[in-house]
Short mmCIF file of C-alpha atoms in Angstrom, two decimals:
data_model
loop_
_atom_site.label_atom_id
_atom_site.label_comp_id
_atom_site.label_asym_id
_atom_site.label_seq_id
_atom_site.Cartn_x
_atom_site.Cartn_y
_atom_site.Cartn_z
CA UNK D 14 -25.35 86.75 2.37
CA UNK D 15 -21.87 87.90 1.82
CA UNK D 16 -20.99 84.55 0.05
CA UNK D 17 -24.37 84.66 -2.30
CA UNK D 18 -23.44 88.38 -3.00
CA UNK D 19 -19.78 87.53 -3.88
CA UNK D 20 -21.13 84.45 -6.53
CA UNK D 21 -23.56 86.87 -8.12
CA UNK D 22 -21.01 89.27 -8.67
CA UNK D 23 -18.55 87.16 -9.78
CA UNK D 24 -20.99 85.30 -12.40
CA UNK D 25 -23.55 87.24 -13.43
CA UNK D 26 -22.52 89.39 -16.68
CA UNK D 27 -25.63 91.85 -16.62
CA UNK D 28 -24.85 95.06 -15.17
CA UNK D 29 -28.17 95.36 -13.06
CA UNK D 30 -27.75 91.70 -11.44
CA UNK D 31 -24.07 93.00 -10.62
CA UNK D 32 -25.57 96.00 -8.80
CA UNK D 33 -28.12 93.85 -6.93
CA UNK D 34 -25.44 91.07 -5.83
CA UNK D 35 -23.06 94.02 -4.68
CA UNK D 36 -26.04 95.14 -2.31
CA UNK D 37 -26.75 91.66 -1.06
CA UNK D 38 -23.04 91.55 -0.32
CA UNK D 39 -22.71 95.07 1.31
CA UNK D 40 -25.61 93.88 3.46
CA UNK D 41 -24.00 90.74 4.69
CA UNK D 42 -21.14 92.82 5.77
CA UNK D 43 -23.60 95.33 7.38
CA UNK D 44 -24.93 92.47 9.35
CA UNK D 45 -21.74 91.04 10.43
CA UNK D 46 -20.30 94.53 11.59
CA UNK D 47 -23.79 94.78 13.75
CA UNK D 48 -23.12 91.33 15.21
CA UNK D 49 -19.57 92.15 16.09
CA UNK D 50 -20.61 95.60 17.67
CA UNK D 51 -23.09 93.67 19.80
CA UNK D 52 -20.83 91.23 20.95
CA UNK D 53 -18.61 93.73 22.19
CA UNK D 54 -21.16 95.14 24.46
CA UNK D 55 -21.17 94.18 28.57
CA UNK D 56 -24.53 91.58 29.08
CA UNK D 57 -27.35 93.47 29.76
CA UNK D 58 -25.88 96.46 28.36
CA UNK D 59 -26.11 97.99 24.47
CA UNK D 60 -23.20 97.33 22.54
CA UNK D 61 -20.54 99.80 21.19
CA UNK D 62 -22.29 102.98 19.58
CA UNK D 63 -19.21 103.55 17.09
CA UNK D 64 -19.56 100.47 14.73
CA UNK D 65 -23.59 100.90 14.87
CA UNK D 66 -22.98 104.25 13.82
CA UNK D 67 -20.47 103.30 11.11
CA UNK D 68 -23.10 100.46 10.00
CA UNK D 69 -25.80 103.22 9.68
CA UNK D 70 -23.47 105.70 7.69
CA UNK D 71 -22.70 102.42 5.50
CA UNK D 72 -26.15 101.77 4.74
CA UNK D 73 -26.91 105.30 3.54
CA UNK D 74 -23.77 105.27 1.64
CA UNK D 75 -24.46 102.00 -0.09
CA UNK D 76 -28.14 103.46 -0.86
CA UNK D 77 -26.98 106.41 -2.46
CA UNK D 78 -24.26 104.84 -4.32
CA UNK D 79 -27.03 102.11 -5.44
CA UNK D 80 -29.20 104.91 -6.41
CA UNK D 81 -26.46 106.63 -8.67
CA UNK D 82 -25.41 103.29 -10.35
CA UNK D 83 -29.10 102.49 -11.29
CA UNK D 84 -29.52 106.20 -12.63
CA UNK D 85 -26.24 105.57 -14.84
CA UNK D 86 -27.50 102.17 -15.83
CA UNK D 87 -30.73 103.71 -17.06
CA UNK D 88 -29.17 106.64 -18.68
CA UNK D 89 -26.90 104.12 -20.74
CA UNK D 90 -29.93 102.05 -21.46
CA UNK D 91 -31.49 104.95 -22.98
CA UNK D 92 -28.34 106.03 -24.89
CA UNK D 93 -27.58 102.66 -26.35
CA UNK D 94 -31.04 100.44 -26.07
CA UNK D 95 -29.53 98.00 -24.05
CA UNK D 96 -27.49 97.17 -20.58
CA UNK D 97 -24.31 95.54 -21.72
CA UNK D 98 -20.90 97.46 -21.87
CA UNK D 99 -19.79 94.47 -24.49
CA UNK D 100 -20.64 95.24 -28.17
CA UNK D 101 -19.53 91.99 -29.62
CA UNK D 102 -21.72 89.92 -26.79
CA UNK D 103 -25.33 90.16 -26.43
CA UNK D 104 -26.73 88.69 -23.46
CA UNK D 105 -29.96 87.13 -23.41
CA UNK D 106 -32.36 87.07 -20.21
CA UNK D 107 -31.02 83.85 -19.15
CA UNK D 108 -27.38 85.06 -18.85
CA UNK D 109 -26.22 82.79 -21.78
CA UNK D 110 -25.05 84.32 -25.24
CA UNK D 111 -27.86 84.21 -27.80
CA UNK D 112 -27.09 81.88 -30.43
#
């Protein structure tokens, strides 16, 4: 998930796809943190609660930041009629520049 999210953040020019890719990247990081927290616990006992609490807090913060980013993107679309930040390169639905 981390690799796929990082690939999407780097390669996609559209802001909405970047936001979704960043969420995928964050989900992979939270999954890794959860696995690390679970492996730290003894056999038969639960894992360390501090990393688990950090993961839950991170999920809430990621949700709030995604909602804010989508609200800003919607506002940008309402003002400009497009979501591209570069006025010289209009991007088509496939991600390639329109001829």
